Coordinates of N, CA and C in Angstrom, one line a residue:
Chain A
A1 N -16.6 2.1 -11.5 CA -15.4 2.5 -10.7 C -14.8 1.2 -10.1
Q2 N -13.5 1.2 -10.0 CA -12.8 0.1 -9.4 C -13.0 0.1 -7.9
S3 N -13.1 -1.0 -7.3 CA -13.1 -1.1 -5.9 C -12.7 -2.5 -5.4
V4 N -12.2 -2.5 -4.2 CA -11.8 -3.7 -3.5 C -12.5 -3.8 -2.2
A5 N -13.0 -5.0 -1.8 CA -13.7 -5.2 -0.6 C -13.0 -6.3 0.2
Q6 N -12.7 -6.0 1.5 CA -12.2 -7.0 2.4 C -13.3 -7.0 3.5
P7 N -14.2 -8.0 3.4 CA -15.4 -8.0 4.2 C -15.2 -8.2 5.7
E8 N -14.0 -8.7 6.1 CA -13.8 -9.0 7.5 C -12.8 -8.0 8.0
D9 N -13.1 -7.3 9.1 CA -12.2 -6.4 9.7 C -11.1 -7.2 10.5
Q10 N -11.5 -8.3 11.0 CA -10.5 -9.2 11.8 C -10.8 -10.6 11.6
V11 N -9.8 -11.4 11.5 CA -9.8 -12.9 11.4 C -9.0 -13.4 12.5
N12 N -9.6 -14.3 13.2 CA -8.9 -15.0 14.3 C -8.7 -16.5 14.0
V13 N -7.5 -17.0 14.2 CA -7.3 -18.4 13.9 C -6.2 -18.9 14.9
A14 N -6.3 -20.2 15.2 CA -5.4 -20.8 16.1 C -4.1 -21.2 15.3
E15 N -3.0 -21.1 16.0 CA -1.7 -21.5 15.4 C -1.8 -23.0 14.9
G16 N -1.3 -23.2 13.7 CA -1.4 -24.6 13.1 C -2.6 -24.8 12.2
N17 N -3.6 -24.0 12.4 CA -4.8 -24.2 11.6 C -4.7 -23.4 10.3
P18 N -5.4 -23.8 9.2 CA -5.4 -23.0 8.0 C -6.0 -21.7 8.2
L19 N -5.6 -20.7 7.4 CA -6.2 -19.4 7.4 C -6.6 -18.9 6.1
T20 N -7.7 -18.1 6.0 CA -8.1 -17.5 4.8 C -8.5 -16.0 5.1
V21 N -8.0 -15.1 4.3 CA -8.4 -13.7 4.4 C -9.0 -13.4 3.0
K22 N -10.2 -12.9 3.1 CA -11.1 -12.7 1.9 C -10.9 -11.4 1.2
C23 N -11.0 -11.4 -0.1 CA -10.9 -10.2 -0.9 C -11.8 -10.4 -2.1
T24 N -12.6 -9.4 -2.4 CA -13.4 -9.4 -3.6 C -13.2 -8.0 -4.3
Y25 N -13.3 -8.0 -5.6 CA -13.0 -6.8 -6.4 C -14.1 -6.5 -7.4
S26 N -14.1 -5.3 -7.8 CA -15.1 -4.9 -8.9 C -14.3 -4.0 -9.8
V27 N -14.1 -4.5 -11.1 CA -13.4 -3.7 -12.1 C -14.1 -4.0 -13.4
S28 N -13.9 -3.1 -14.4 CA -14.5 -3.3 -15.7 C -13.4 -3.7 -16.7
G29 N -12.7 -4.7 -16.4 CA -11.7 -5.2 -17.3 C -10.9 -6.3 -16.6
N30 N -9.8 -6.7 -17.1 CA -8.9 -7.7 -16.5 C -8.1 -7.1 -15.3
P31 N -8.3 -7.6 -14.2 CA -7.6 -7.0 -13.0 C -6.2 -7.6 -12.8
Y32 N -5.4 -6.8 -12.2 CA -4.1 -7.2 -11.6 C -4.3 -7.1 -10.1
L33 N -4.0 -8.2 -9.4 CA -4.4 -8.3 -8.0 C -3.2 -8.5 -7.1
F34 N -3.1 -7.9 -6.0 CA -2.0 -7.9 -5.1 C -2.4 -8.1 -3.6
W35 N -1.5 -8.8 -2.9 CA -1.6 -8.8 -1.4 C -0.4 -8.2 -0.8
Y36 N -0.6 -7.4 0.2 CA 0.4 -6.8 1.0 C 0.2 -7.1 2.5
V37 N 1.3 -7.1 3.3 CA 1.1 -7.3 4.7 C 1.8 -6.1 5.4
Q38 N 1.2 -5.7 6.5 CA 1.8 -4.6 7.3 C 1.9 -5.0 8.8
Y39 N 3.1 -4.9 9.3 CA 3.3 -5.1 10.7 C 3.2 -3.7 11.4
P40 N 3.0 -3.7 12.7 CA 2.7 -2.4 13.5 C 3.8 -1.4 13.2
N41 N 3.3 -0.2 12.9 CA 4.1 1.0 12.7 C 5.2 0.7 11.6
R42 N 4.9 -0.1 10.6 CA 5.8 -0.3 9.5 C 5.2 -0.1 8.2
G43 N 6.0 -0.1 7.1 CA 5.4 0.0 5.8 C 4.8 -1.3 5.4
L44 N 4.2 -1.3 4.2 CA 3.7 -2.5 3.6 C 4.7 -3.4 2.9
Q45 N 4.6 -4.7 3.1 CA 5.5 -5.6 2.4 C 4.7 -6.4 1.3
F46 N 5.2 -6.5 0.1 CA 4.5 -7.2 -0.9 C 4.6 -8.7 -0.6
L47 N 3.4 -9.4 -0.8 CA 3.3 -10.8 -0.6 C 3.3 -11.6 -1.9
L48 N 2.3 -11.2 -2.8 CA 2.1 -11.9 -4.0 C 1.2 -11.1 -4.9
K49 N 1.2 -11.6 -6.2 CA 0.3 -10.9 -7.2 C -0.2 -11.9 -8.2
Y50 N -1.3 -11.5 -8.8 CA -1.9 -12.3 -9.9 C -1.9 -11.3 -11.1
I51 N -1.2 -11.7 -12.2 CA -1.3 -10.9 -13.4 C -2.1 -11.7 -14.5
T52 N -1.6 -12.9 -14.7 CA -2.3 -13.7 -15.7 C -1.8 -15.2 -15.5
G53 N -2.4 -16.1 -16.1 CA -1.9 -17.5 -16.0 C -2.6 -18.3 -14.9
D54 N -1.9 -19.1 -14.2 CA -2.4 -20.0 -13.2 C -3.2 -19.3 -12.2
N55 N -4.4 -19.8 -11.9 CA -5.2 -19.1 -10.9 C -4.7 -19.1 -9.5
L56 N -3.8 -20.1 -9.2 CA -3.2 -20.2 -7.8 C -1.8 -19.6 -7.8
V57 N -1.7 -18.6 -7.0 CA -0.4 -17.9 -7.0 C 0.3 -18.1 -5.7
K58 N 1.5 -18.5 -5.7 CA 2.3 -18.7 -4.5 C 3.2 -17.5 -4.2
G59 N 3.3 -17.1 -2.9 CA 4.0 -15.9 -2.6 C 5.0 -16.2 -1.4
S60 N 5.3 -15.1 -0.7 CA 6.3 -15.1 0.4 C 5.7 -15.8 1.6
Y61 N 6.6 -16.3 2.5 CA 6.2 -16.8 3.8 C 5.2 -17.9 3.8
G62 N 5.1 -18.7 2.7 CA 4.1 -19.8 2.6 C 2.7 -19.4 2.3
F63 N 2.5 -18.1 1.9 CA 1.1 -17.7 1.6 C 0.9 -18.0 0.1
E64 N -0.4 -18.2 -0.2 CA -0.9 -18.3 -1.6 C -2.2 -17.7 -1.7
A65 N -2.6 -17.4 -3.0 CA -3.9 -16.8 -3.2 C -4.5 -17.4 -4.5
E66 N -5.8 -17.5 -4.5 CA -6.5 -18.1 -5.6 C -7.4 -17.1 -6.3
F67 N -7.1 -16.8 -7.6 CA -7.9 -15.9 -8.4 C -9.1 -16.7 -8.9
N68 N -10.3 -16.1 -8.6 CA -11.6 -16.7 -9.1 C -12.3 -15.7 -9.9
K69 N -12.3 -15.8 -11.2 CA -12.9 -14.7 -12.0 C -14.4 -14.7 -11.9
S70 N -15.0 -15.9 -11.8 CA -16.5 -15.9 -11.8 C -17.0 -15.3 -10.5
Q71 N -16.3 -15.5 -9.4 CA -16.7 -14.9 -8.1 C -16.0 -13.6 -7.8
T72 N -15.2 -13.1 -8.7 CA -14.4 -11.9 -8.6 C -13.8 -11.8 -7.2
S73 N -13.0 -12.9 -6.9 CA -12.4 -13.0 -5.6 C -10.9 -13.3 -5.7
F74 N -10.2 -13.0 -4.7 CA -8.7 -13.2 -4.7 C -8.4 -13.4 -3.2
H75 N -8.8 -14.6 -2.6 CA -8.6 -14.8 -1.2 C -7.2 -15.3 -0.9
L76 N -6.7 -14.8 0.2 CA -5.3 -15.1 0.7 C -5.4 -16.3 1.6
K77 N -4.5 -17.3 1.4 CA -4.6 -18.5 2.2 C -3.2 -19.0 2.7
K78 N -3.2 -19.7 3.8 CA -2.0 -20.4 4.2 C -2.4 -21.7 4.9
P79 N -1.8 -22.8 4.6 CA -2.2 -24.1 5.2 C -2.1 -24.2 6.7
S80 N -1.0 -23.5 7.3 CA -0.8 -23.7 8.7 C -0.3 -22.3 9.2
A81 N -1.2 -21.7 10.0 CA -0.9 -20.3 10.5 C 0.2 -20.3 11.6
L82 N 1.0 -19.3 11.6 CA 2.0 -19.0 12.7 C 1.6 -17.8 13.5
V83 N 2.0 -17.7 14.8 CA 1.7 -16.5 15.6 C 2.3 -15.3 14.9
S84 N 3.5 -15.5 14.3 CA 4.2 -14.4 13.6 C 3.5 -13.9 12.4
D85 N 2.4 -14.6 11.9 CA 1.6 -14.1 10.8 C 0.7 -13.0 11.2
S86 N 0.5 -12.8 12.5 CA -0.4 -11.8 13.0 C 0.0 -10.4 12.5
A87 N -0.9 -9.8 11.7 CA -0.5 -8.5 11.1 C -1.8 -8.0 10.4
L88 N -1.6 -6.9 9.7 CA -2.7 -6.3 8.9 C -2.5 -6.6 7.5
Y89 N -3.5 -7.1 6.8 CA -3.3 -7.6 5.4 C -4.2 -6.7 4.5
F90 N -3.6 -6.3 3.4 CA -4.3 -5.5 2.4 C -4.3 -6.2 1.1
C91 N -5.5 -6.1 0.5 CA -5.7 -6.6 -0.9 C -5.7 -5.3 -1.8
A92 N -5.2 -5.4 -3.0 CA -5.2 -4.2 -3.9 C -5.4 -4.6 -5.3
V93 N -6.0 -3.7 -6.1 CA -6.3 -4.0 -7.5 C -5.8 -2.9 -8.4
S94 N -5.3 -3.2 -9.6 CA -5.1 -2.2 -10.6 C -5.6 -2.8 -12.0
L95 N -5.7 -1.9 -12.9 CA -6.1 -2.3 -14.2 C -5.0 -2.1 -15.2
Y96 N -5.0 -2.8 -16.3 CA -4.0 -2.7 -17.3 C -3.9 -1.2 -17.8
N97 N -2.7 -0.7 -17.9 CA -2.5 0.6 -18.4 C -3.0 1.7 -17.5
T98 N -3.1 1.4 -16.2 CA -3.3 2.5 -15.3 C -2.2 2.6 -14.3
D99 N -2.1 3.7 -13.6 CA -0.9 3.9 -12.7 C -1.2 3.7 -11.3
K100 N -2.5 3.4 -11.0 CA -2.9 3.4 -9.6 C -3.2 2.1 -9.0
L101 N -2.9 1.9 -7.7 CA -3.4 0.7 -7.0 C -4.6 1.2 -6.2
I102 N -5.6 0.4 -6.1 CA -6.8 0.7 -5.3 C -6.7 -0.3 -4.1
F103 N -6.6 0.1 -2.9 CA -6.5 -0.7 -1.7 C -7.8 -1.0 -1.0
G104 N -7.9 -2.2 -0.5 CA -9.0 -2.5 0.4 C -8.7 -1.8 1.8
T105 N -9.7 -2.0 2.7 CA -9.5 -1.3 4.0 C -8.7 -2.1 5.0
G106 N -8.3 -3.3 4.6 CA -7.4 -4.1 5.4 C -8.2 -5.1 6.3
T107 N -7.5 -6.2 6.6 CA -8.1 -7.2 7.5 C -7.0 -7.5 8.5
R108 N -7.3 -7.4 9.8 CA -6.3 -7.7 10.8 C -6.4 -9.2 11.1
L109 N -5.3 -9.9 11.0 CA -5.2 -11.3 11.3 C -4.6 -11.5 12.6
Q110 N -5.3 -12.2 13.5 CA -4.7 -12.6 14.8 C -4.6 -14.1 14.9
V111 N -3.4 -14.5 15.1 CA -3.1 -16.0 15.3 C -2.8 -16.2 16.7
F112 N -3.6 -17.1 17.4 CA -3.5 -17.4 18.8 C -2.7 -18.7 19.0
P113 N -1.8 -18.6 20.0 CA -0.9 -19.8 20.3 C -1.8 -21.0 20.8
Chain B
D1 N 11.2 -3.3 4.2 CA 11.2 -2.0 3.8 C 12.3 -1.6 2.9
G2 N 13.3 -2.5 2.7 CA 14.6 -2.2 2.1 C 14.6 -1.4 0.9
G3 N 15.5 -0.4 0.8 CA 15.7 0.4 -0.4 C 14.9 1.7 -0.4
I4 N 14.0 1.9 0.5 CA 13.3 3.1 0.6 C 13.4 3.6 2.0
T5 N 13.8 4.8 2.2 CA 13.9 5.4 3.5 C 13.0 6.6 3.6
Q6 N 12.4 6.7 4.8 CA 11.5 7.9 5.1 C 12.0 8.5 6.4
S7 N 12.1 9.8 6.4 CA 12.5 10.4 7.7 C 11.7 11.7 7.9
P8 N 11.4 12.1 9.1 CA 11.7 11.2 10.3 C 10.6 10.2 10.5
K9 N 10.8 9.3 11.5 CA 9.8 8.3 11.8 C 8.6 8.9 12.4
Y10 N 8.8 9.9 13.4 CA 7.7 10.6 14.0 C 8.0 12.1 13.9
L11 N 6.9 12.8 13.6 CA 7.0 14.2 13.4 C 5.8 14.9 14.1
F12 N 6.2 16.0 14.9 CA 5.1 16.7 15.6 C 5.2 18.2 15.1
R13 N 4.0 18.7 14.8 CA 4.0 20.1 14.4 C 2.8 20.8 14.9
K14 N 2.9 22.1 15.0 CA 1.8 22.9 15.4 C 0.9 23.3 14.2
E15 N -0.4 23.4 14.5 CA -1.3 23.7 13.4 C -0.9 25.1 12.8
G16 N -1.0 25.1 11.4 CA -0.6 26.3 10.7 C 0.7 26.3 10.1
Q17 N 1.5 25.3 10.5 CA 2.9 25.2 10.0 C 2.9 24.2 8.8
N18 N 3.7 24.5 7.8 CA 4.0 23.5 6.7 C 5.1 22.6 7.2
V19 N 5.0 21.4 6.7 CA 6.0 20.4 7.1 C 6.4 19.5 5.9
T20 N 7.6 19.2 5.8 CA 8.1 18.3 4.6 C 8.5 17.0 5.1
L21 N 8.0 15.9 4.4 CA 8.4 14.6 4.7 C 9.3 14.1 3.6
S22 N 10.4 13.4 4.1 CA 11.4 13.0 3.1 C 11.2 11.5 2.7
C23 N 11.5 11.3 1.4 CA 11.4 9.9 0.9 C 12.5 9.7 -0.1
E24 N 13.4 8.8 0.1 CA 14.5 8.5 -0.8 C 14.5 7.0 -1.1
Q25 N 14.9 6.7 -2.4 CA 15.0 5.3 -2.8 C 16.2 5.0 -3.6
N26 N 16.8 3.9 -3.4 CA 18.0 3.5 -4.1 C 17.8 2.2 -4.9
L27 N 16.6 2.1 -5.4 CA 16.2 0.9 -6.2 C 16.2 1.2 -7.7
N28 N 16.5 2.4 -8.0 CA 16.6 2.8 -9.4 C 15.2 2.7 -10.1
H29 N 14.1 2.9 -9.2 CA 12.8 2.9 -9.7 C 12.4 4.2 -10.4
D30 N 11.6 4.1 -11.4 CA 11.2 5.4 -12.1 C 10.0 6.0 -11.4
A31 N 9.1 5.2 -10.9 CA 7.8 5.7 -10.3 C 7.9 5.7 -8.8
M32 N 7.3 6.8 -8.2 CA 7.2 7.0 -6.8 C 5.8 7.5 -6.4
Y33 N 5.4 7.2 -5.2 CA 4.0 7.4 -4.8 C 4.0 7.9 -3.3
W34 N 3.0 8.7 -3.0 CA 2.8 9.0 -1.6 C 1.3 8.6 -1.2
Y35 N 1.2 7.9 -0.1 CA -0.1 7.5 0.4 C -0.3 8.0 1.8
R36 N -1.6 8.2 2.2 CA -1.9 8.5 3.5 C -2.7 7.3 4.1
Q37 N -2.4 6.9 5.3 CA -3.1 5.8 5.9 C -3.8 6.3 7.2
D38 N -5.1 6.1 7.3 CA -5.9 6.4 8.5 C -6.6 5.1 8.9
P39 N -6.8 5.0 10.2 CA -7.4 3.7 10.7 C -8.7 3.4 10.0
G40 N -8.8 2.1 9.6 CA -10.1 1.7 9.0 C -10.3 2.2 7.6
Q41 N -9.4 2.9 7.0 CA -9.7 3.5 5.6 C -8.7 3.0 4.6
G42 N -7.8 2.1 4.9 CA -6.9 1.6 3.9 C -5.9 2.7 3.6
L43 N -5.3 2.6 2.4 CA -4.4 3.6 1.9 C -5.0 4.5 0.8
R44 N -4.8 5.8 0.9 CA -5.3 6.7 -0.1 C -4.1 7.4 -0.8
L45 N -4.2 7.5 -2.1 CA -3.1 8.0 -2.9 C -3.2 9.5 -2.9
I46 N -2.0 10.2 -2.6 CA -2.0 11.6 -2.5 C -1.4 12.2 -3.8
Y47 N -0.2 11.8 -4.2 CA 0.5 12.2 -5.4 C 1.3 11.0 -5.9
Y48 N 1.6 11.0 -7.2 CA 2.5 10.0 -7.8 C 3.3 10.7 -8.9
S49 N 4.5 10.1 -9.2 CA 5.4 10.6 -10.2 C 5.9 9.4 -11.0
Q50 N 5.8 9.6 -12.3 CA 6.3 8.5 -13.2 C 7.7 8.8 -13.7
I51 N 8.1 10.0 -13.6 CA 9.4 10.4 -14.1 C 9.9 11.7 -13.5
V52 N 11.2 12.0 -13.5 CA 11.7 13.2 -12.9 C 11.0 14.4 -13.5
N53 N 10.8 15.4 -12.7 CA 10.2 16.7 -13.1 C 8.7 16.6 -13.5
D54 N 8.1 15.5 -13.2 CA 6.7 15.3 -13.5 C 6.0 14.6 -12.4
F55 N 4.7 15.0 -12.1 CA 3.9 14.3 -11.1 C 2.5 14.6 -11.3
Q56 N 1.6 13.7 -10.8 CA 0.2 13.8 -10.9 C -0.5 13.7 -9.6
K57 N -1.7 14.4 -9.5 CA -2.5 14.3 -8.3 C -3.1 12.9 -8.2
G58 N -3.2 12.5 -6.9 CA -4.0 11.3 -6.7 C -5.4 11.6 -6.2
D59 N -5.9 10.8 -5.4 CA -7.3 11.0 -5.0 C -7.5 12.1 -3.9
I60 N -6.5 12.4 -3.1 CA -6.6 13.3 -2.0 C -5.5 14.3 -2.0
A61 N -5.2 15.0 -3.1 CA -4.1 15.9 -3.2 C -4.2 17.3 -2.5
E62 N -5.5 17.7 -2.2 CA -5.7 19.0 -1.7 C -4.9 19.2 -0.4
G63 N -4.2 20.3 -0.3 CA -3.4 20.6 0.9 C -2.0 19.9 1.0
Y64 N -1.7 19.3 -0.1 CA -0.3 18.7 -0.2 C 0.4 19.2 -1.4
S65 N 1.7 19.1 -1.4 CA 2.5 19.4 -2.6 C 3.7 18.5 -2.6
V66 N 4.2 18.3 -3.8 CA 5.4 17.4 -4.0 C 6.4 18.0 -5.0
S67 N 7.6 17.5 -5.1 CA 8.5 17.8 -6.1 C 9.3 16.5 -6.5
R68 N 9.8 16.5 -7.7 CA 10.6 15.3 -8.2 C 11.8 15.8 -9.0
E69 N 12.7 16.4 -8.3 CA 13.9 17.0 -9.0 C 15.0 15.9 -9.2
K70 N 14.9 14.9 -8.5 CA 15.9 13.8 -8.7 C 15.1 12.4 -8.7
K71 N 15.7 11.5 -9.4 CA 15.0 10.2 -9.5 C 14.8 9.5 -8.2
E72 N 15.8 9.7 -7.3 CA 15.9 9.0 -6.0 C 15.0 9.7 -4.9
S73 N 14.5 10.9 -5.2 CA 13.8 11.6 -4.1 C 12.5 12.2 -4.5
F74 N 11.5 12.1 -3.5 CA 10.1 12.5 -3.8 C 9.6 13.1 -2.5
P75 N 10.0 14.3 -2.1 CA 9.5 14.8 -0.8 C 8.1 15.3 -0.9
L76 N 7.4 15.2 0.2 CA 6.0 15.6 0.3 C 5.9 16.7 1.3
T77 N 5.2 17.8 1.0 CA 5.0 18.9 1.9 C 3.5 18.9 2.3
V78 N 3.3 18.9 3.6 CA 1.9 19.0 4.1 C 1.7 20.4 4.5
T79 N 0.8 21.1 3.8 CA 0.7 22.5 4.0 C -0.4 22.8 5.0
S80 N -0.4 24.1 5.4 CA -1.4 24.5 6.5 C -2.8 24.4 5.9
A81 N -3.0 24.2 4.6 CA -4.3 24.1 4.0 C -4.9 22.7 4.2
Q82 N -4.1 21.8 4.6 CA -4.6 20.4 4.8 C -5.4 20.4 6.1
K83 N -6.7 20.1 6.0 CA -7.6 20.3 7.2 C -7.3 19.3 8.3
N84 N -6.9 18.1 7.9 CA -6.8 17.1 8.9 C -5.5 16.3 8.7
P85 N -4.3 16.9 9.0 CA -3.0 16.3 8.5 C -2.5 15.2 9.4
T86 N -3.0 15.0 10.6 CA -2.5 13.9 11.4 C -2.8 12.6 10.8
A87 N -1.8 11.8 10.5 CA -2.0 10.5 9.8 C -0.6 9.8 9.7
F88 N -0.6 8.6 9.2 CA 0.6 7.9 8.9 C 0.8 8.0 7.4
Y89 N 2.0 8.5 7.0 CA 2.3 8.7 5.6 C 3.3 7.7 5.1
L90 N 2.9 7.1 3.9 CA 3.8 6.0 3.4 C 4.2 6.5 2.0
C91 N 5.5 6.3 1.7 CA 6.1 6.5 0.4 C 6.3 5.1 -0.2
A92 N 6.2 5.0 -1.5 CA 6.4 3.8 -2.3 C 7.1 4.1 -3.6
S93 N 7.7 3.0 -4.2 CA 8.2 3.1 -5.5 C 8.0 1.8 -6.3
S94 N 8.0 1.9 -7.6 CA 7.9 0.7 -8.4 C 8.8 0.9 -9.6
L95 N 9.1 -0.2 -10.3 CA 10.0 -0.2 -11.4 C 9.6 0.9 -12.5
T96 N 8.3 0.7 -12.9 CA 7.7 1.8 -13.7 C 6.3 2.0 -13.2
S97 N 5.6 2.8 -13.8 CA 4.2 3.0 -13.3 C 3.2 2.0 -14.0
G98 N 3.7 1.1 -14.7 CA 2.9 0.1 -15.3 C 2.1 -0.7 -14.2
S99 N 0.9 -1.1 -14.5 CA 0.0 -1.6 -13.4 C 0.3 -3.0 -12.9
S100 N 1.2 -3.7 -13.6 CA 1.5 -5.1 -13.2 C 2.7 -5.1 -12.2
Y101 N 3.3 -4.0 -12.0 CA 4.5 -4.0 -11.1 C 4.1 -3.7 -9.7
E102 N 4.6 -4.5 -8.8 CA 4.4 -4.3 -7.3 C 5.1 -3.0 -6.8
Q103 N 4.5 -2.4 -5.8 CA 5.2 -1.3 -5.2 C 5.9 -1.7 -4.0
Y104 N 7.0 -1.0 -3.7 CA 7.8 -1.2 -2.5 C 7.7 0.0 -1.6
F105 N 7.4 -0.3 -0.3 CA 7.1 0.7 0.6 C 8.2 1.1 1.6
G106 N 8.3 2.3 1.9 CA 9.1 2.7 3.0 C 8.5 2.5 4.4
P107 N 9.2 2.7 5.5 CA 8.7 2.4 6.8 C 7.7 3.4 7.3
G108 N 7.5 4.5 6.7 CA 6.4 5.4 7.0 C 6.9 6.5 8.0
T109 N 6.1 7.7 8.0 CA 6.3 8.8 8.9 C 4.9 9.0 9.5
R110 N 4.9 9.0 10.9 CA 3.7 9.3 11.6 C 3.7 10.8 12.0
L111 N 2.8 11.6 11.4 CA 2.7 13.0 11.6 C 1.6 13.3 12.6
T112 N 1.9 14.1 13.6 CA 0.9 14.6 14.5 C 0.9 16.1 14.5
V113 N -0.2 16.7 14.3 CA -0.4 18.1 14.3 C -1.4 18.5 15.4
T114 N -0.9 19.4 16.2 CA -1.8 19.8 17.4 C -2.0 21.3 17.3

């Protein structure tokens, strides 16, 4: 069965420092991977996706993610965190020729000034 | 959230009443989805629709119903059979239901049933 794990409920980082939000997946095929961000009482916003090709994917707001097939991971990164990056981040996976996204449980990112 | 509207933002109902949540999109997307979000559980798929007049159950469809009479609209009814309806409900759409396409989300409706 497909699954996504976000092992950290919360990540704390100081403004200006690099940040990493972790995601690992378990699928029986080639995955399509997504990152979304959710601000309080709002819908989810798409950040970036990996479909195929270059393992380093760049997305919105300076975020990037690295696909690592051997470690089945797709960690979200940013070189320099901003206080405004504080939000709930979701990793999601789908498989070729399926209609569904499977979401992780989310990681709350807190950036301190 | 642009292109997808959900109304109302907050909804309060008494137990035993059916309630319908609205979702409209002007993105010309074929596929639409309904999710339920509970704290610490991520998003769970309730129903999805790939085309007008057709829809499929997701992982937690019991106690919910949907219709897709127009491409732009995908209303969700929370029936009295849903045992724990209080939650944040999110509607989404995508260009098609193909798995490589990202979904665009509405702002959500927070339903409280007492």
